[in-house]
Every structure is written in C-alpha cells, then in structure tokens.
mmCIF file of C-alpha atoms in Angstrom:
data_model
loop_
_atom_site.group_PDB
_atom_site.id
_atom_site.type_symbol
_atom_site.label_atom_id
_atom_site.label_comp_id
_atom_site.label_asym_id
_atom_site.label_seq_id
_atom_site.Cartn_x
_atom_site.Cartn_y
_atom_site.Cartn_z
ATOM 1 C CA UNK E 110 19.446 -34.026 -6.315
ATOM 2 C CA UNK E 111 21.115 -30.534 -5.056
ATOM 3 C CA UNK E 112 18.142 -28.713 -6.488
ATOM 4 C CA UNK E 113 15.402 -30.854 -4.539
ATOM 5 C CA UNK E 114 17.782 -30.508 -1.362
ATOM 6 C CA UNK E 115 17.891 -26.792 -1.702
ATOM 7 C CA UNK E 116 13.900 -26.390 -2.300
ATOM 8 C CA UNK E 117 13.469 -28.475 0.746
ATOM 9 C CA UNK E 118 15.974 -26.340 2.610
ATOM 10 C CA UNK E 119 14.085 -23.260 1.320
ATOM 11 C CA UNK E 120 10.555 -24.779 2.533
ATOM 12 C CA UNK E 121 11.855 -25.348 5.798
ATOM 13 C CA UNK E 122 13.216 -21.757 6.229
ATOM 14 C CA UNK E 123 10.009 -20.434 4.970
ATOM 15 C CA UNK E 124 8.363 -22.756 7.500
ATOM 16 C CA UNK E 125 10.317 -21.493 10.336
ATOM 17 C CA UNK E 126 9.895 -17.768 9.411
ATOM 18 C CA UNK E 127 6.192 -18.315 9.758
ATOM 19 C CA UNK E 128 6.587 -20.033 12.992
ATOM 20 C CA UNK E 129 8.852 -17.466 14.486
ATOM 21 C CA UNK E 130 7.432 -14.697 12.947
ATOM 22 C CA UNK E 131 10.258 -13.308 11.172
ATOM 23 C CA UNK E 132 10.059 -10.138 9.446
ATOM 24 C CA UNK E 133 11.112 -9.423 5.909
ATOM 25 C CA UNK E 134 12.487 -6.011 5.551
ATOM 26 C CA UNK E 135 12.669 -5.764 1.490
ATOM 27 C CA UNK E 136 9.215 -5.465 -0.258
ATOM 28 C CA UNK E 137 10.430 -7.143 -3.406
ATOM 29 C CA UNK E 138 11.855 -10.153 -1.432
ATOM 30 C CA UNK E 139 8.439 -10.338 0.285
ATOM 31 C CA UNK E 140 6.502 -10.217 -3.179
ATOM 32 C CA UNK E 141 8.898 -12.881 -4.508
ATOM 33 C CA UNK E 142 7.794 -15.109 -1.516
ATOM 34 C CA UNK E 143 4.472 -15.189 -3.151
ATOM 35 C CA UNK E 144 2.761 -15.650 0.320
ATOM 36 C CA UNK E 145 0.161 -13.261 1.865
ATOM 37 C CA UNK E 146 2.002 -10.591 3.863
ATOM 38 C CA UNK E 147 1.095 -7.532 5.898
ATOM 39 C CA UNK E 148 3.931 -4.724 5.236
ATOM 40 C CA UNK E 149 4.158 -1.564 6.958
ATOM 41 C CA UNK E 150 6.507 1.059 5.401
ATOM 42 C CA UNK E 151 7.281 4.883 4.961
ATOM 43 C CA UNK E 152 6.778 5.965 1.437
ATOM 44 C CA UNK E 153 9.436 8.510 0.634
ATOM 45 C CA UNK E 154 7.503 9.848 -2.344
ATOM 46 C CA UNK E 155 5.485 11.808 0.072
ATOM 47 C CA UNK E 156 2.463 9.398 1.161
ATOM 48 C CA UNK E 157 4.204 8.925 4.445
ATOM 49 C CA UNK E 158 3.532 5.785 6.417
ATOM 50 C CA UNK E 159 1.555 2.923 4.621
ATOM 51 C CA UNK E 160 0.011 -0.358 5.383
ATOM 52 C CA UNK E 161 -0.360 -2.753 2.724
ATOM 53 C CA UNK E 162 -1.085 -6.402 1.996
ATOM 54 C CA UNK E 163 0.649 -8.166 -0.707
ATOM 55 C CA UNK E 164 0.730 -11.662 -2.277
ATOM 56 C CA UNK E 165 3.149 -11.983 -5.378
ATOM 57 C CA UNK E 166 2.471 -8.939 -7.508
ATOM 58 C CA UNK E 167 -1.129 -8.552 -5.933
ATOM 59 C CA UNK E 168 -1.358 -5.227 -3.642
ATOM 60 C CA UNK E 169 -3.666 -3.631 -1.499
ATOM 61 C CA UNK E 170 -3.102 -0.253 0.051
ATOM 62 C CA UNK E 171 -4.961 1.730 2.611
ATOM 63 C CA UNK E 172 -3.984 5.555 3.185
ATOM 64 C CA UNK E 173 -5.636 7.117 6.330
ATOM 65 C CA UNK E 174 -5.756 10.892 6.020
ATOM 66 C CA UNK E 175 -6.691 11.653 9.584
ATOM 67 C CA UNK E 176 -6.481 15.634 9.021
ATOM 68 C CA UNK E 177 -9.309 15.228 6.413
ATOM 69 C CA UNK E 178 -11.079 12.254 7.804
ATOM 70 C CA UNK E 179 -10.453 10.282 4.487
ATOM 71 C CA UNK E 180 -9.500 6.636 3.793
ATOM 72 C CA UNK E 181 -8.106 6.371 0.202
ATOM 73 C CA UNK E 182 -7.672 2.765 -1.152
ATOM 74 C CA UNK E 183 -5.586 1.356 -3.863
ATOM 75 C CA UNK E 184 -5.490 -2.314 -5.345
ATOM 76 C CA UNK E 185 -3.820 -4.113 -7.891
ATOM 77 C CA UNK E 186 -5.427 -7.571 -8.705
ATOM 78 C CA UNK E 187 -2.794 -8.605 -11.430
ATOM 79 C CA UNK E 188 -5.357 -7.445 -14.065
ATOM 80 C CA UNK E 189 -6.581 -4.037 -13.316
ATOM 81 C CA UNK E 190 -5.221 -1.272 -10.704
ATOM 82 C CA UNK E 191 -7.947 0.252 -8.797
ATOM 83 C CA UNK E 192 -8.411 3.695 -6.700
ATOM 84 C CA UNK E 193 -11.319 4.843 -4.479
ATOM 85 C CA UNK E 194 -11.955 6.695 -1.369
ATOM 86 C CA UNK E 195 -14.186 5.036 1.078
ATOM 87 C CA UNK E 196 -16.013 8.310 1.472
ATOM 88 C CA UNK E 197 -17.131 8.324 -1.993
ATOM 89 C CA UNK E 198 -19.338 5.815 -3.979
ATOM 90 C CA UNK E 199 -17.089 6.120 -7.102
ATOM 91 C CA UNK E 200 -13.725 4.978 -8.251
ATOM 92 C CA UNK E 201 -11.274 4.542 -11.290
ATOM 93 C CA UNK E 202 -9.495 1.718 -12.617
ATOM 94 C CA UNK E 203 -6.714 0.973 -15.289
ATOM 95 C CA UNK E 204 -5.913 -1.920 -17.149
ATOM 96 C CA UNK E 205 -2.415 -2.969 -16.764
ATOM 97 C CA UNK E 206 -1.683 -4.186 -20.026
ATOM 98 C CA UNK E 207 -3.314 -1.092 -21.402
ATOM 99 C CA UNK E 208 -0.779 0.883 -19.496
ATOM 100 C CA UNK E 209 1.816 -0.047 -21.835
ATOM 101 C CA UNK E 210 0.181 1.723 -24.768
ATOM 102 C CA UNK E 211 0.247 5.312 -22.982
ATOM 103 C CA UNK E 212 3.062 7.705 -22.172
ATOM 104 C CA UNK E 213 5.045 6.571 -19.055
ATOM 105 C CA UNK E 214 5.014 10.200 -18.289
ATOM 106 C CA UNK E 215 1.192 10.624 -18.468
ATOM 107 C CA UNK E 216 -0.599 11.975 -15.319
ATOM 108 C CA UNK E 217 -2.801 8.742 -15.194
ATOM 109 C CA UNK E 218 0.224 6.307 -15.707
ATOM 110 C CA UNK E 219 2.209 8.385 -13.033
ATOM 111 C CA UNK E 220 -0.717 8.014 -10.570
ATOM 112 C CA UNK E 221 -1.520 4.358 -11.081
ATOM 113 C CA UNK E 222 2.213 3.427 -10.916
ATOM 114 C CA UNK E 223 1.462 4.000 -6.925
ATOM 115 C CA UNK E 224 -0.290 0.627 -7.226
ATOM 116 C CA UNK E 225 2.616 -1.158 -9.112
ATOM 117 C CA UNK E 226 4.842 -3.083 -6.313
ATOM 118 C CA UNK E 227 7.852 -2.526 -8.065
ATOM 119 C CA UNK E 228 7.345 1.334 -8.268
ATOM 120 C CA UNK E 229 6.305 1.412 -4.577
ATOM 121 C CA UNK E 230 9.512 -0.651 -3.567
ATOM 122 C CA UNK E 231 11.647 2.279 -5.194
ATOM 123 C CA UNK E 232 10.292 4.697 -2.518
ATOM 124 C CA UNK E 233 9.769 2.337 0.437
ATOM 125 C CA UNK E 234 11.693 2.747 3.688
ATOM 126 C CA UNK E 235 11.439 0.902 7.063
ATOM 127 C CA UNK E 236 9.816 -2.055 5.498
ATOM 128 C CA UNK E 237 8.514 -4.597 7.925
ATOM 129 C CA UNK E 238 6.557 -7.530 6.421
ATOM 130 C CA UNK E 239 5.022 -10.488 8.395
ATOM 131 C CA UNK E 240 3.028 -13.396 7.362
ATOM 132 C CA UNK E 241 -0.744 -12.577 7.169
ATOM 133 C CA UNK E 242 -4.071 -14.426 6.763
ATOM 134 C CA UNK E 243 -5.238 -13.176 3.644
ATOM 135 C CA UNK E 244 -7.812 -14.604 1.042
ATOM 136 C CA UNK E 245 -8.341 -13.639 -2.780
ATOM 137 C CA UNK E 246 -11.219 -11.457 -1.329
ATOM 138 C CA UNK E 247 -8.452 -9.156 0.077
ATOM 139 C CA UNK E 248 -7.242 -8.339 -3.538
ATOM 140 C CA UNK E 249 -10.835 -7.916 -4.987
ATOM 141 C CA UNK E 250 -12.328 -4.756 -5.777
ATOM 142 C CA UNK E 251 -15.565 -3.912 -3.998
ATOM 143 C CA UNK E 252 -18.495 -4.847 -6.108
ATOM 144 C CA UNK E 253 -20.844 -2.000 -4.591
ATOM 145 C CA UNK E 254 -18.638 0.762 -6.139
ATOM 146 C CA UNK E 255 -18.685 1.797 -9.745
ATOM 147 C CA UNK E 256 -15.323 1.796 -11.472
ATOM 148 C CA UNK E 257 -14.721 4.101 -14.564
ATOM 149 C CA UNK E 258 -12.245 2.534 -16.891
ATOM 150 C CA UNK E 259 -9.420 5.118 -17.555
ATOM 151 C CA UNK E 260 -7.708 3.034 -19.990
ATOM 152 C CA UNK E 261 -10.958 2.679 -21.996
ATOM 153 C CA UNK E 262 -11.626 6.570 -21.971
ATOM 154 C CA UNK E 263 -8.052 7.300 -23.004
ATOM 155 C CA UNK E 264 -8.217 5.075 -25.995
ATOM 156 C CA UNK E 265 -11.572 6.450 -26.895
ATOM 157 C CA UNK E 266 -10.241 10.028 -26.463
ATOM 158 C CA UNK E 267 -7.207 9.696 -28.704
ATOM 159 C CA UNK E 268 -9.047 7.567 -31.500
ATOM 160 C CA UNK E 269 -10.396 10.658 -33.305
ATOM 161 C CA UNK E 270 -6.747 12.111 -33.811
ATOM 162 C CA UNK E 271 -5.485 8.892 -35.367
ATOM 163 C CA UNK E 272 -7.672 9.359 -38.223
ATOM 164 C CA UNK E 273 -6.273 12.756 -39.003
ATOM 165 C CA UNK E 274 -4.632 12.686 -42.653
ATOM 166 C CA UNK E 275 -2.833 15.944 -42.504
ATOM 167 C CA UNK E 276 -2.665 18.967 -40.233
ATOM 168 C CA UNK E 277 -5.213 20.772 -42.611
ATOM 169 C CA UNK E 278 -7.875 18.409 -41.901
ATOM 170 C CA UNK E 279 -7.933 19.111 -38.215
ATOM 171 C CA UNK E 280 -11.831 19.086 -37.209
ATOM 172 C CA UNK E 281 -12.450 21.288 -34.025
ATOM 173 C CA UNK E 282 -15.074 18.922 -32.771
ATOM 174 C CA UNK E 283 -12.472 16.078 -32.344
ATOM 175 C CA UNK E 284 -11.141 18.210 -29.161
ATOM 176 C CA UNK E 285 -14.476 18.902 -28.228
ATOM 177 C CA UNK E 286 -15.431 15.200 -28.138
ATOM 178 C CA UNK E 287 -12.266 14.354 -26.203
ATOM 179 C CA UNK E 288 -13.375 16.856 -23.594
ATOM 180 C CA UNK E 289 -16.921 15.426 -23.364
ATOM 181 C CA UNK E 290 -15.054 11.871 -22.546
ATOM 182 C CA UNK E 291 -13.327 13.478 -19.484
ATOM 183 C CA UNK E 292 -16.651 14.824 -18.050
ATOM 184 C CA UNK E 293 -17.458 10.875 -17.530
ATOM 185 C CA UNK E 294 -14.456 10.864 -15.153
ATOM 186 C CA UNK E 295 -15.429 11.311 -11.390
ATOM 187 C CA UNK E 296 -14.367 14.864 -10.010
ATOM 188 C CA UNK E 297 -10.878 14.965 -8.369
ATOM 189 C CA UNK E 298 -7.342 14.486 -9.656
ATOM 190 C CA UNK E 299 -8.031 11.991 -12.483
ATOM 191 C CA UNK E 300 -10.773 14.467 -14.041
ATOM 192 C CA UNK E 301 -8.307 17.297 -13.858
ATOM 193 C CA UNK E 302 -5.499 15.567 -15.453
ATOM 194 C CA UNK E 303 -7.840 14.354 -18.283
ATOM 195 C CA UNK E 304 -8.878 17.980 -18.868
ATOM 196 C CA UNK E 305 -5.351 19.180 -18.972
ATOM 197 C CA UNK E 306 -4.200 16.281 -21.169
ATOM 198 C CA UNK E 307 -7.123 16.291 -23.448
ATOM 199 C CA UNK E 308 -8.765 19.748 -23.782
#
C-alpha cells in the first residue's frame, strides 16, 4: 500500500512539474525521469554551451560553431551513436554494444563518449532541463545522410592481426589492408584517428 501511495505521489509531482514548468538541474535526474526534455548546459570539457534533447538514455545534441558557420550534430538512439555535420552529406556511427570490445582509451571511443549521457553528465555545468514536446523522430538519424559504421571498420581492420601465429609470421600486407579500410572513413578527425591507430 505504501508503494502505491509513493508512486501516486511521484506521478502527482511530475504532473505538477509539467504544469509549473519546473526546471531540473541535474542531467542524470532528468534522464531518470524518462520523459522528453530540452536541456541547456555548459560543457566543461571544452564544447561550450550546448542544447540537447533527452528521453531516458536517448540523446540528441546540436553544437553551433558560429565562427566557422558549422552545425555539428550528435545522436544516441539507444543502439547506435551518430555524428555528422549539417554542412556535409556524410556521417559516422558506432554500435553501442560494439564499443565494449574496443579500448576505452581509443580515439574512437573517446569521441563517441560525447554522445553517452552519463559521460556528458560528468562535464555538465549550469544544467537547466524542462519538459519538451518530442517524438521518436527527434531521436532518429536522418535517412538522407549515409553513415559509415566505425565499429564494423575497426573490427575488420583488427581481424587480420588476430590470425597471426607468431611475430615471425607478420605479413606486411596486413598493415596495408588496415590502412585501406581507413580510406573508407570520411575525411576529418575520425579518418585521422583511424590512420594514426592502424597504419
């Protein structure tokens, strides 16, 4: 009976928040509410002021670089993390489950951590989240942009080395094949990181 009462109190409080427009100031608390919210915050890791939309662990971020007239977008739909620029017709994505097979210190994982709400929360300051009218479409990657799957590329690039029996068996073409895979990555930071790690 107490449990039902507590649940009813929580529902009433949430309803009251929606009616009064109460602001949530902790990103993880906002995510735990599992309702669509618009959040503004300052990212202490160097990305500056951000506007993001969240619903549970789903996350959509827009970063406007006024100096270079560029809008960068990041999205986490719960299965994949996506990154693209609105000025370009290409993007990259990484499978969230596949990230666990990669080194947490790898450049790719570090970059895609920017779309993990728990990682964003570590650097979030001056958080202000309010209820927003969002749908699943707000957490869906655009269909008109091709996304290169970095997880797939990295697993293909490392597979030739897993078959090496001894150091004496190293075949120089394995490194060459790995580098060729990097050429499929769109120019930019991901491409440079791939070259640095695999070539």
